[in-house]
Amino acid sequence: MEKTINKYFDICIIGGGAAGMVAGIAAARKNPSLSVVIVEKMEAPGKKVAAAGNGRCNLSNIKSPEWEKTSAFFSSLGLLTRVDSEGRVYPHSEDGRDVARCLLAEAESLGIEILTRRQVSAIEKVDDAEGDAVFRITAVFNKPKAHHASAEDADILISAKKVLIATGGKSKPKLGTTGDGFALAKSLGHSVNRLIPILTGVETEEDIKSLGLSGIREKCAVSLYKDGNMVFSDRGELQFADYGISGIVVFDMTRFMDLEDGDTAGFAGYEVAVDFLPDFDDNTLAQMIRDRLSAVDSSERAREDILCSWVKSPIAKAIMGTARTESEILRGIKSFTLHPKNLKGWEMAQVTRGGIPLGEINEESGESKLVRDLYFAGEILDEDFQCGGFNLQHAWTTGIKAGEAIAE
């Protein structure tokens, strides 16, 4: 390193995302005498928070048992929230940048130092000159493009008594979460469970575009089968895309597809069955189809009209394009089958499955069972939840717990 600055802190938090920011605030509030630093590799903290929920930041869900405590925390920041009909909690402005702003303002008011454009490349635990165990963290300056040199351009060697790794997972790498924390954890002796992108779209063997379904949305029931056994079923709005299928119900379904991005061979045993009319049982629907069949002639146009008002016209065309008998029409409506061939991957994924095993930490504090004074919080942990604010809630919960514990 050409230029290195040495800094000393009681607490060093690696990662300025949801978990890292609330952890820093919780620690500084609990023990104001401690010096706290947050190291963030992006140009500003909270980038992923600001972008969450298509920029609206679905920050929690009132169905979460942890929401009450988190609600009090955000109220203390002056953040006003609103709840939608599904229990999802948003900032009242529905602007995720406001959540990031409130967190940053509170952190700065508490005297927390925030080092941006610094990527932690190494961490080790050593004895200092007095013989006390400390962590040495190397934070390398990320020089932006078309950058003019300044006095602030320096790598920083941080010494800290306690460290919290809250770097997130691998989802949304453009926002800074590229899996850095997993390498740091491994260097300190931790294991990392297999990493899988989830809450993402699914590519299908079927050519959705040629079926005329691209861009179509339909409320339905979606079931996932693995080797003939149902492993997931739920209702929601399915979205057809050129590549395959998307929508919240599909995102939640991917939590049950135990495959890595690009593991195409493992998709052979999976099938997705779509029920476009889940409120009608097979017998009732079969009679409805018979009644419609008897009322129309055999022209293709009339055949499409059999499903008129039952499903959207493009879906009716896709079903009736191959269905010729009553049973085939019934199957097309109640079990429209698609075959997954890949996940959309880390760029689209909202969450990472895998990470630091929960058995290697104290879940009440986030402290490592392997390395004293080392803590973890947020998406780096091997724990994930369905859509609807539950994953950000996990970040707030584990961040606050770790922040309060690390300040003791």
PDB file of C-alpha atoms in Angstrom, residues 58-276:
ATOM      1  CA  ASN A  58     -40.706  -2.810   2.128  1.00  0.00           C
ATOM      2  CA  LEU A  59     -38.876  -2.632   5.429  1.00  0.00           C
ATOM      3  CA  SER A  60     -40.914  -5.155   7.442  1.00  0.00           C
ATOM      4  CA  ASN A  61     -44.264  -6.847   7.915  1.00  0.00           C
ATOM      5  CA  ILE A  62     -46.630  -6.456  10.859  1.00  0.00           C
ATOM      6  CA  LYS A  63     -46.988 -10.263  10.875  1.00  0.00           C
ATOM      7  CA  SER A  64     -43.380 -10.520  12.050  1.00  0.00           C
ATOM      8  CA  PRO A  65     -43.121 -11.053  15.823  1.00  0.00           C
ATOM      9  CA  GLU A  66     -40.114  -8.693  15.801  1.00  0.00           C
ATOM     10  CA  TRP A  67     -41.912  -5.782  14.158  1.00  0.00           C
ATOM     11  CA  GLU A  68     -43.053  -4.090  17.367  1.00  0.00           C
ATOM     12  CA  LYS A  69     -39.488  -3.573  18.610  1.00  0.00           C
ATOM     13  CA  THR A  70     -38.305  -2.539  15.154  1.00  0.00           C
ATOM     14  CA  SER A  71     -41.217  -0.111  14.839  1.00  0.00           C
ATOM     15  CA  ALA A  72     -40.125   1.569  18.067  1.00  0.00           C
ATOM     16  CA  PHE A  73     -36.565   1.780  16.731  1.00  0.00           C
ATOM     17  CA  PHE A  74     -37.622   3.475  13.513  1.00  0.00           C
ATOM     18  CA  SER A  75     -39.971   5.792  15.382  1.00  0.00           C
ATOM     19  CA  SER A  76     -36.977   6.914  17.438  1.00  0.00           C
ATOM     20  CA  LEU A  77     -35.321   7.921  14.162  1.00  0.00           C
ATOM     21  CA  GLY A  78     -38.339  10.007  13.207  1.00  0.00           C
ATOM     22  CA  LEU A  79     -39.277   7.624  10.391  1.00  0.00           C
ATOM     23  CA  LEU A  80     -43.020   7.552   9.719  1.00  0.00           C
ATOM     24  CA  THR A  81     -44.371   4.325   8.232  1.00  0.00           C
ATOM     25  CA  ARG A  82     -47.513   3.016   6.556  1.00  0.00           C
ATOM     26  CA  VAL A  83     -48.923  -0.519   6.264  1.00  0.00           C
ATOM     27  CA  ASP A  84     -50.606  -1.972   3.184  1.00  0.00           C
ATOM     28  CA  SER A  85     -53.410  -4.541   3.040  1.00  0.00           C
ATOM     29  CA  GLU A  86     -50.921  -7.440   3.096  1.00  0.00           C
ATOM     30  CA  GLY A  87     -49.228  -6.214   6.272  1.00  0.00           C
ATOM     31  CA  ARG A  88     -46.170  -4.901   4.435  1.00  0.00           C
ATOM     32  CA  VAL A  89     -44.559  -1.878   6.069  1.00  0.00           C
ATOM     33  CA  TYR A  90     -43.157   1.020   4.022  1.00  0.00           C
ATOM     34  CA  PRO A  91     -41.819   4.470   4.847  1.00  0.00           C
ATOM     35  CA  HIS A  92     -44.808   6.792   4.620  1.00  0.00           C
ATOM     36  CA  SER A  93     -43.177   8.572   1.686  1.00  0.00           C
ATOM     37  CA  GLU A  94     -42.699   5.184  -0.034  1.00  0.00           C
ATOM     38  CA  ASP A  95     -39.173   6.290  -0.841  1.00  0.00           C
ATOM     39  CA  GLY A  96     -36.466   3.884   0.311  1.00  0.00           C
ATOM     40  CA  ARG A  97     -33.889   6.659   0.221  1.00  0.00           C
ATOM     41  CA  ASP A  98     -35.630   8.191   3.223  1.00  0.00           C
ATOM     42  CA  VAL A  99     -34.897   5.062   5.283  1.00  0.00           C
ATOM     43  CA  ALA A 100     -31.213   5.309   4.351  1.00  0.00           C
ATOM     44  CA  ARG A 101     -31.204   9.036   5.140  1.00  0.00           C
ATOM     45  CA  CYS A 102     -32.707   8.525   8.604  1.00  0.00           C
ATOM     46  CA  LEU A 103     -30.166   5.820   9.439  1.00  0.00           C
ATOM     47  CA  LEU A 104     -27.242   7.913   8.234  1.00  0.00           C
ATOM     48  CA  ALA A 105     -28.398  11.033  10.063  1.00  0.00           C
ATOM     49  CA  GLU A 106     -28.729   9.136  13.354  1.00  0.00           C
ATOM     50  CA  ALA A 107     -25.356   7.429  12.936  1.00  0.00           C
ATOM     51  CA  GLU A 108     -23.644  10.752  12.311  1.00  0.00           C
ATOM     52  CA  SER A 109     -25.414  12.411  15.239  1.00  0.00           C
ATOM     53  CA  LEU A 110     -24.087   9.649  17.511  1.00  0.00           C
ATOM     54  CA  GLY A 111     -20.528  10.299  16.405  1.00  0.00           C
ATOM     55  CA  ILE A 112     -20.123   7.077  14.432  1.00  0.00           C
ATOM     56  CA  GLU A 113     -17.336   7.392  11.873  1.00  0.00           C
ATOM     57  CA  ILE A 114     -18.338   6.129   8.443  1.00  0.00           C
ATOM     58  CA  LEU A 115     -15.573   5.241   6.012  1.00  0.00           C
ATOM     59  CA  THR A 116     -16.885   4.924   2.463  1.00  0.00           C
ATOM     60  CA  ARG A 117     -15.155   3.582  -0.642  1.00  0.00           C
ATOM     61  CA  ARG A 118     -13.137   1.269   1.578  1.00  0.00           C
ATOM     62  CA  GLN A 119     -13.244  -2.460   0.857  1.00  0.00           C
ATOM     63  CA  VAL A 120     -12.012  -4.775   3.590  1.00  0.00           C
ATOM     64  CA  SER A 121      -9.492  -7.106   2.003  1.00  0.00           C
ATOM     65  CA  ALA A 122      -8.156  -8.839   5.108  1.00  0.00           C
ATOM     66  CA  ILE A 123      -8.883  -9.338   8.780  1.00  0.00           C
ATOM     67  CA  GLU A 124      -6.880 -11.087  11.461  1.00  0.00           C
ATOM     68  CA  LYS A 125      -6.845 -11.307  15.217  1.00  0.00           C
ATOM     69  CA  VAL A 126      -3.522 -10.428  16.834  1.00  0.00           C
ATOM     70  CA  ASP A 127      -2.075  -9.177  20.103  1.00  0.00           C
ATOM     71  CA  ASP A 128      -1.334  -5.463  20.319  1.00  0.00           C
ATOM     72  CA  ALA A 129       1.680  -3.881  21.986  1.00  0.00           C
ATOM     73  CA  GLU A 130       0.075  -4.270  25.411  1.00  0.00           C
ATOM     74  CA  GLY A 131      -0.672  -7.931  24.803  1.00  0.00           C
ATOM     75  CA  ASP A 132      -4.409  -7.437  24.355  1.00  0.00           C
ATOM     76  CA  ALA A 133      -6.181  -9.266  21.534  1.00  0.00           C
ATOM     77  CA  VAL A 134      -7.378  -6.966  18.763  1.00  0.00           C
ATOM     78  CA  PHE A 135      -8.566  -7.315  15.202  1.00  0.00           C
ATOM     79  CA  ARG A 136      -6.498  -5.812  12.401  1.00  0.00           C
ATOM     80  CA  ILE A 137      -8.667  -4.872   9.437  1.00  0.00           C
ATOM     81  CA  THR A 138      -7.206  -3.772   6.110  1.00  0.00           C
ATOM     82  CA  ALA A 139      -9.585  -1.407   4.305  1.00  0.00           C
ATOM     83  CA  VAL A 140      -8.459  -0.678   0.753  1.00  0.00           C
ATOM     84  CA  PHE A 141      -9.505   2.550  -0.966  1.00  0.00           C
ATOM     85  CA  ASN A 142     -11.827   1.941  -3.935  1.00  0.00           C
ATOM     86  CA  LYS A 143     -10.760   4.574  -6.427  1.00  0.00           C
ATOM     87  CA  PRO A 144     -13.718   5.586  -8.614  1.00  0.00           C
ATOM     88  CA  LYS A 145     -13.442   6.159 -12.338  1.00  0.00           C
ATOM     89  CA  ALA A 146     -12.285   9.632 -13.445  1.00  0.00           C
ATOM     90  CA  HIS A 147     -11.108  10.248  -9.899  1.00  0.00           C
ATOM     91  CA  HIS A 148      -8.921  13.202  -8.938  1.00  0.00           C
ATOM     92  CA  ALA A 149      -6.456  12.369  -6.189  1.00  0.00           C
ATOM     93  CA  SER A 150      -6.995  13.929  -2.774  1.00  0.00           C
ATOM     94  CA  ALA A 151      -5.686  13.660   0.763  1.00  0.00           C
ATOM     95  CA  GLU A 152      -8.530  11.264   1.580  1.00  0.00           C
ATOM     96  CA  ASP A 153      -7.232   8.659  -0.900  1.00  0.00           C
ATOM     97  CA  ALA A 154      -5.650   6.155   1.426  1.00  0.00           C
ATOM     98  CA  ASP A 155      -5.875   2.592   2.544  1.00  0.00           C
ATOM     99  CA  ILE A 156      -6.720   2.322   6.226  1.00  0.00           C
ATOM    100  CA  LEU A 157      -5.389  -0.184   8.741  1.00  0.00           C
ATOM    101  CA  ILE A 158      -7.968  -0.413  11.515  1.00  0.00           C
ATOM    102  CA  SER A 159      -7.354  -1.870  14.939  1.00  0.00           C
ATOM    103  CA  ALA A 160     -10.531  -2.764  16.838  1.00  0.00           C
ATOM    104  CA  LYS A 161     -11.393  -4.610  19.995  1.00  0.00           C
ATOM    105  CA  LYS A 162     -14.593  -6.047  18.520  1.00  0.00           C
ATOM    106  CA  VAL A 163     -15.775  -6.631  14.953  1.00  0.00           C
ATOM    107  CA  LEU A 164     -19.179  -7.155  13.376  1.00  0.00           C
ATOM    108  CA  ILE A 165     -19.322  -8.538   9.822  1.00  0.00           C
ATOM    109  CA  ALA A 166     -22.539  -7.360   8.177  1.00  0.00           C
ATOM    110  CA  THR A 167     -21.578  -7.379   4.506  1.00  0.00           C
ATOM    111  CA  GLY A 168     -24.752  -9.039   3.237  1.00  0.00           C
ATOM    112  CA  GLY A 169     -24.800 -11.920   0.775  1.00  0.00           C
ATOM    113  CA  LYS A 170     -24.382 -11.998  -3.008  1.00  0.00           C
ATOM    114  CA  SER A 171     -27.754 -10.748  -4.225  1.00  0.00           C
ATOM    115  CA  LYS A 172     -27.825  -7.425  -6.124  1.00  0.00           C
ATOM    116  CA  PRO A 173     -24.029  -7.198  -6.582  1.00  0.00           C
ATOM    117  CA  LYS A 174     -24.307  -3.809  -8.307  1.00  0.00           C
ATOM    118  CA  LEU A 175     -25.401  -2.425  -4.946  1.00  0.00           C
ATOM    119  CA  GLY A 176     -22.264  -3.739  -3.254  1.00  0.00           C
ATOM    120  CA  THR A 177     -23.218  -7.196  -1.991  1.00  0.00           C
ATOM    121  CA  THR A 178     -20.700  -9.417  -3.749  1.00  0.00           C
ATOM    122  CA  GLY A 179     -19.996 -12.007  -1.054  1.00  0.00           C
ATOM    123  CA  ASP A 180     -16.912 -10.333   0.455  1.00  0.00           C
ATOM    124  CA  GLY A 181     -17.890 -11.224   3.999  1.00  0.00           C
ATOM    125  CA  PHE A 182     -17.860 -14.952   3.337  1.00  0.00           C
ATOM    126  CA  ALA A 183     -14.148 -14.894   2.478  1.00  0.00           C
ATOM    127  CA  LEU A 184     -13.439 -12.844   5.610  1.00  0.00           C
ATOM    128  CA  ALA A 185     -15.399 -15.314   7.753  1.00  0.00           C
ATOM    129  CA  LYS A 186     -13.514 -18.257   6.257  1.00  0.00           C
ATOM    130  CA  SER A 187     -10.196 -16.564   6.964  1.00  0.00           C
ATOM    131  CA  LEU A 188     -11.205 -16.486  10.638  1.00  0.00           C
ATOM    132  CA  GLY A 189     -12.114 -20.186  10.720  1.00  0.00           C
ATOM    133  CA  HIS A 190     -15.834 -20.101   9.948  1.00  0.00           C
ATOM    134  CA  SER A 191     -17.516 -22.352   7.414  1.00  0.00           C
ATOM    135  CA  VAL A 192     -19.945 -21.095   4.759  1.00  0.00           C
ATOM    136  CA  ASN A 193     -22.960 -23.097   3.631  1.00  0.00           C
ATOM    137  CA  ARG A 194     -23.596 -23.348  -0.120  1.00  0.00           C
ATOM    138  CA  LEU A 195     -24.770 -20.039  -1.588  1.00  0.00           C
ATOM    139  CA  ILE A 196     -27.933 -20.002  -3.718  1.00  0.00           C
ATOM    140  CA  PRO A 197     -29.780 -17.013  -5.263  1.00  0.00           C
ATOM    141  CA  ILE A 198     -33.418 -16.998  -4.147  1.00  0.00           C
ATOM    142  CA  LEU A 199     -36.472 -14.772  -4.420  1.00  0.00           C
ATOM    143  CA  THR A 200     -35.703 -14.510  -8.108  1.00  0.00           C
ATOM    144  CA  GLY A 201     -37.222 -15.330 -11.494  1.00  0.00           C
ATOM    145  CA  VAL A 202     -37.178 -18.798 -13.051  1.00  0.00           C
ATOM    146  CA  GLU A 203     -36.157 -19.560 -16.606  1.00  0.00           C
ATOM    147  CA  THR A 204     -38.266 -22.263 -18.265  1.00  0.00           C
ATOM    148  CA  GLU A 205     -37.749 -24.841 -20.980  1.00  0.00           C
ATOM    149  CA  GLU A 206     -40.945 -23.572 -22.565  1.00  0.00           C
ATOM    150  CA  ASP A 207     -40.598 -20.586 -24.902  1.00  0.00           C
ATOM    151  CA  ILE A 208     -42.912 -18.132 -23.186  1.00  0.00           C
ATOM    152  CA  LYS A 209     -42.555 -15.579 -25.952  1.00  0.00           C
ATOM    153  CA  SER A 210     -43.665 -18.011 -28.672  1.00  0.00           C
ATOM    154  CA  LEU A 211     -46.641 -18.980 -26.505  1.00  0.00           C
ATOM    155  CA  GLY A 212     -47.686 -15.327 -26.593  1.00  0.00           C
ATOM    156  CA  LEU A 213     -47.576 -14.982 -22.807  1.00  0.00           C
ATOM    157  CA  SER A 214     -44.739 -12.480 -22.288  1.00  0.00           C
ATOM    158  CA  GLY A 215     -45.878  -9.647 -20.050  1.00  0.00           C
ATOM    159  CA  ILE A 216     -49.093 -11.383 -18.951  1.00  0.00           C
ATOM    160  CA  ARG A 217     -49.982 -11.350 -15.254  1.00  0.00           C
ATOM    161  CA  GLU A 218     -52.543 -13.681 -13.739  1.00  0.00           C
ATOM    162  CA  LYS A 219     -53.674 -14.403 -10.190  1.00  0.00           C
ATOM    163  CA  CYS A 220     -53.482 -18.146  -9.695  1.00  0.00           C
ATOM    164  CA  ALA A 221     -52.110 -20.991  -7.581  1.00  0.00           C
ATOM    165  CA  VAL A 222     -48.568 -22.194  -8.235  1.00  0.00           C
ATOM    166  CA  SER A 223     -47.209 -25.559  -7.107  1.00  0.00           C
ATOM    167  CA  LEU A 224     -43.662 -26.895  -7.327  1.00  0.00           C
ATOM    168  CA  TYR A 225     -42.981 -30.622  -7.681  1.00  0.00           C
ATOM    169  CA  LYS A 226     -39.671 -32.372  -7.167  1.00  0.00           C
ATOM    170  CA  ASP A 227     -39.550 -35.902  -8.586  1.00  0.00           C
ATOM    171  CA  GLY A 228     -43.350 -35.991  -8.471  1.00  0.00           C
ATOM    172  CA  ASN A 229     -43.661 -34.780  -4.864  1.00  0.00           C
ATOM    173  CA  MET A 230     -45.152 -31.376  -4.058  1.00  0.00           C
ATOM    174  CA  VAL A 231     -42.621 -29.239  -2.158  1.00  0.00           C
ATOM    175  CA  PHE A 232     -44.337 -25.847  -2.425  1.00  0.00           C
ATOM    176  CA  SER A 233     -47.791 -24.436  -3.156  1.00  0.00           C
ATOM    177  CA  ASP A 234     -49.180 -20.934  -2.790  1.00  0.00           C
ATOM    178  CA  ARG A 235     -51.403 -18.365  -4.427  1.00  0.00           C
ATOM    179  CA  GLY A 236     -50.383 -15.066  -5.915  1.00  0.00           C
ATOM    180  CA  GLU A 237     -49.888 -13.113  -9.088  1.00  0.00           C
ATOM    181  CA  LEU A 238     -47.818 -14.966 -11.646  1.00  0.00           C
ATOM    182  CA  GLN A 239     -45.906 -12.878 -14.178  1.00  0.00           C
ATOM    183  CA  PHE A 240     -44.843 -14.347 -17.509  1.00  0.00           C
ATOM    184  CA  ALA A 241     -41.617 -12.984 -19.028  1.00  0.00           C
ATOM    185  CA  ASP A 242     -39.636 -13.741 -22.172  1.00  0.00           C
ATOM    186  CA  TYR A 243     -37.312 -15.946 -20.121  1.00  0.00           C
ATOM    187  CA  GLY A 244     -39.942 -17.731 -18.026  1.00  0.00           C
ATOM    188  CA  ILE A 245     -41.901 -16.808 -14.904  1.00  0.00           C
ATOM    189  CA  SER A 246     -41.667 -14.219 -12.144  1.00  0.00           C
ATOM    190  CA  GLY A 247     -43.807 -12.564  -9.461  1.00  0.00           C
ATOM    191  CA  ILE A 248     -43.888 -12.843  -5.677  1.00  0.00           C
ATOM    192  CA  VAL A 249     -45.379 -16.342  -5.696  1.00  0.00           C
ATOM    193  CA  VAL A 250     -42.528 -17.501  -7.952  1.00  0.00           C
ATOM    194  CA  PHE A 251     -39.919 -15.703  -5.860  1.00  0.00           C
ATOM    195  CA  ASP A 252     -41.173 -17.493  -2.753  1.00  0.00           C
ATOM    196  CA  MET A 253     -41.168 -20.780  -4.675  1.00  0.00           C
ATOM    197  CA  THR A 254     -37.428 -20.480  -5.390  1.00  0.00           C
ATOM    198  CA  ARG A 255     -36.723 -20.922  -1.678  1.00  0.00           C
ATOM    199  CA  PHE A 256     -37.649 -24.568  -2.253  1.00  0.00           C
ATOM    200  CA  MET A 257     -35.390 -25.088  -5.269  1.00  0.00           C
ATOM    201  CA  ASP A 258     -32.138 -26.289  -3.768  1.00  0.00           C
ATOM    202  CA  LEU A 259     -29.946 -25.369  -6.720  1.00  0.00           C
ATOM    203  CA  GLU A 260     -27.059 -23.039  -7.384  1.00  0.00           C
ATOM    204  CA  ASP A 261     -27.197 -20.453 -10.142  1.00  0.00           C
ATOM    205  CA  GLY A 262     -26.188 -22.231 -13.360  1.00  0.00           C
ATOM    206  CA  ASP A 263     -26.774 -25.737 -11.956  1.00  0.00           C
ATOM    207  CA  THR A 264     -28.923 -26.635 -14.968  1.00  0.00           C
ATOM    208  CA  ALA A 265     -28.517 -30.408 -14.602  1.00  0.00           C
ATOM    209  CA  GLY A 266     -30.255 -30.351 -11.232  1.00  0.00           C
ATOM    210  CA  PHE A 267     -33.465 -28.901 -12.655  1.00  0.00           C
ATOM    211  CA  ALA A 268     -34.472 -32.143 -14.378  1.00  0.00           C
ATOM    212  CA  GLY A 269     -36.618 -33.321 -11.473  1.00  0.00           C
ATOM    213  CA  TYR A 270     -38.607 -30.088 -11.062  1.00  0.00           C
ATOM    214  CA  GLU A 271     -41.999 -29.164 -12.517  1.00  0.00           C
ATOM    215  CA  VAL A 272     -44.182 -26.121 -11.939  1.00  0.00           C
ATOM    216  CA  ALA A 273     -47.946 -26.574 -12.145  1.00  0.00           C
ATOM    217  CA  VAL A 274     -50.124 -23.477 -12.523  1.00  0.00           C
ATOM    218  CA  ASP A 275     -53.789 -23.592 -11.518  1.00  0.00           C
ATOM    219  CA  PHE A 276     -55.505 -20.640 -13.180  1.00  0.00           C
TER     220      PHE A 276
END
